[in-house]
Coordinates of N, CA and C in Angstrom, one line a residue:
M1 N 0.8 -1.2 0.0 CA 0.0 0.0 0.0 C 0.9 1.3 0.0
I2 N 1.9 1.3 0.9 CA 2.8 2.5 0.9 C 3.5 2.6 -0.5
K3 N 3.9 1.5 -1.0 CA 4.5 1.5 -2.3 C 3.6 2.1 -3.4
N4 N 2.4 1.6 -3.4 CA 1.4 2.2 -4.4 C 1.3 3.7 -4.3
D5 N 1.1 4.1 -3.1 CA 0.9 5.6 -2.8 C 2.2 6.3 -3.3
R6 N 3.4 5.8 -3.0 CA 4.6 6.4 -3.3 C 4.8 6.5 -4.9
E7 N 4.4 5.4 -5.5 CA 4.6 5.3 -7.0 C 3.6 6.3 -7.7
Q8 N 2.4 6.4 -7.1 CA 1.4 7.3 -7.7 C 1.9 8.8 -7.6
K9 N 2.7 9.1 -6.6 CA 3.2 10.4 -6.5 C 4.6 10.5 -7.2
K10 N 5.0 9.5 -7.9 CA 6.2 9.4 -8.6 C 7.4 9.8 -7.8
L11 N 7.4 9.2 -6.6 CA 8.6 9.4 -5.6 C 9.4 8.1 -5.6
T12 N 10.7 8.3 -5.4 CA 11.6 7.2 -5.2 C 11.6 6.8 -3.7
Q13 N 12.1 5.6 -3.5 CA 12.3 5.2 -2.1 C 13.3 6.1 -1.4
E14 N 14.3 6.5 -2.1 CA 15.3 7.4 -1.6 C 14.7 8.8 -1.1
Q15 N 13.8 9.3 -2.0 CA 13.2 10.6 -1.6 C 12.3 10.5 -0.4
V16 N 11.5 9.4 -0.3 CA 10.7 9.2 0.9 C 11.5 9.0 2.1
A17 N 12.5 8.2 2.0 CA 13.4 7.9 3.1 C 14.1 9.2 3.6
A18 N 14.6 10.0 2.7 CA 15.2 11.3 3.1 C 14.2 12.2 3.8
G19 N 13.0 12.3 3.3 CA 11.9 13.1 3.9 C 11.5 12.6 5.2
A20 N 11.5 11.3 5.4 CA 11.0 10.7 6.6 C 12.1 10.6 7.7
G21 N 13.4 10.9 7.3 CA 14.5 11.0 8.2 C 15.0 9.6 8.6
V22 N 14.9 8.6 7.6 CA 15.4 7.3 7.8 C 16.3 6.9 6.7
G23 N 17.1 5.9 6.9 CA 18.0 5.5 5.8 C 17.2 4.8 4.7
W24 N 17.7 4.8 3.5 CA 17.1 4.2 2.3 C 16.8 2.7 2.6
R25 N 17.8 1.9 3.1 CA 17.6 0.5 3.3 C 16.5 0.3 4.4
H26 N 16.5 1.1 5.4 CA 15.5 0.9 6.5 C 14.1 1.2 5.9
Y27 N 14.0 2.2 5.1 CA 12.7 2.5 4.4 C 12.3 1.4 3.5
Q28 N 13.2 0.8 2.8 CA 12.9 -0.3 1.9 C 12.3 -1.4 2.7
R29 N 12.9 -1.7 3.8 CA 12.4 -2.8 4.7 C 11.0 -2.5 5.3
I30 N 10.7 -1.2 5.6 CA 9.4 -0.8 6.0 C 8.4 -1.1 4.9
E31 N 8.7 -0.6 3.7 CA 7.8 -0.8 2.6 C 7.6 -2.2 2.2
A32 N 8.6 -3.1 2.5 CA 8.4 -4.5 2.2 C 7.7 -5.2 3.3
G33 N 7.4 -4.6 4.4 CA 6.8 -5.2 5.6 C 7.7 -6.0 6.4
E34 N 9.0 -5.8 6.3 CA 10.0 -6.6 7.0 C 10.2 -6.0 8.4
V35 N 10.0 -4.7 8.6 CA 10.1 -4.1 9.9 C 8.9 -3.1 10.0
N36 N 8.6 -2.8 11.3 CA 7.5 -1.8 11.6 C 8.2 -0.5 11.9
P37 N 7.6 0.6 11.3 CA 8.2 1.9 11.6 C 7.7 2.4 13.0
T38 N 8.5 3.3 13.6 CA 8.1 4.0 14.8 C 6.9 4.9 14.4
L39 N 6.1 5.3 15.4 CA 5.0 6.2 15.2 C 5.5 7.5 14.4
C40 N 6.6 8.0 14.9 CA 7.1 9.2 14.3 C 7.5 9.0 12.8
T41 N 8.1 7.9 12.5 CA 8.5 7.5 11.1 C 7.2 7.3 10.3
F42 N 6.2 6.6 10.9 CA 5.0 6.4 10.2 C 4.3 7.7 9.8
L43 N 4.3 8.6 10.7 CA 3.6 9.9 10.5 C 4.4 10.7 9.4
N44 N 5.7 10.6 9.4 CA 6.5 11.3 8.4 C 6.3 10.7 7.0
I45 N 6.3 9.4 6.9 CA 6.0 8.7 5.7 C 4.6 9.0 5.2
A46 N 3.6 8.9 6.1 CA 2.2 9.2 5.7 C 2.1 10.6 5.1
N47 N 2.7 11.6 5.7 CA 2.6 13.0 5.3 C 3.3 13.1 3.9
I48 N 4.2 12.3 3.6 CA 4.9 12.4 2.3 C 4.1 11.7 1.2
V49 N 3.7 10.4 1.4 CA 3.1 9.6 0.4 C 1.5 9.6 0.3
S50 N 0.9 10.1 1.4 CA -0.6 10.0 1.5 C -1.1 11.4 1.7
S51 N -2.4 11.5 1.6 CA -3.0 12.9 1.8 C -3.0 13.2 3.3
S52 N -3.0 12.1 4.1 CA -3.0 12.4 5.6 C -2.6 11.1 6.3
P53 N -2.1 11.2 7.5 CA -1.8 10.0 8.3 C -3.1 9.2 8.6
Q54 N -4.2 9.9 8.8 CA -5.5 9.3 9.1 C -5.9 8.4 7.9
E55 N -5.8 8.9 6.7 CA -6.2 8.2 5.5 C -5.3 6.9 5.4
M56 N -4.0 7.1 5.6 CA -3.1 5.9 5.5 C -3.5 4.9 6.5
L57 N -3.7 5.3 7.7 CA -4.1 4.3 8.8 C -5.4 3.7 8.5
S58 N -6.3 4.4 8.0 CA -7.6 3.8 7.6 C -7.4 2.7 6.5
Q59 N -6.6 3.0 5.5 CA -6.3 2.1 4.5 C -5.6 0.8 5.0
L60 N -4.7 1.0 5.9 CA -4.0 -0.1 6.5 C -5.0 -1.0 7.3
L61 N -5.8 -0.4 8.1 CA -6.8 -1.1 8.9 C -7.8 -1.9 8.0
Q62 N -8.2 -1.3 6.9 CA -9.1 -2.0 6.0 C -8.3 -3.2 5.3
E63 N -7.1 -3.0 5.0 CA -6.3 -4.1 4.5 C -6.2 -5.3 5.4
V64 N -6.0 -4.9 6.7 CA -5.9 -6.0 7.8 C -7.2 -6.7 7.9
D65 N -8.3 -5.9 7.9 CA -9.7 -6.6 8.0 C -9.9 -7.5 6.8
N66 N -9.5 -7.1 5.6 CA -9.7 -7.9 4.4 C -8.9 -9.2 4.5
N67 N -7.8 -9.2 5.2 CA -6.9 -10.4 5.3 C -7.3 -11.3 6.4
I68 N -8.3 -11.0 7.2 CA -8.7 -11.8 8.3 C -9.8 -12.8 7.9

């Protein structure tokens, strides 16, 4: 989901990582679902790739519900 939002805005992983204040490799692992971001990092990423953190969280929760 984060990847789709990032690609729609035509941003690279490096751009989002820099804006979120994390290393590129760490961001790559967040996007792949290998690690969970801190709340601060999540908010930074959401502000960059989504219209709002609330919208991103809502999408994530809907995705979780669909997988249950």
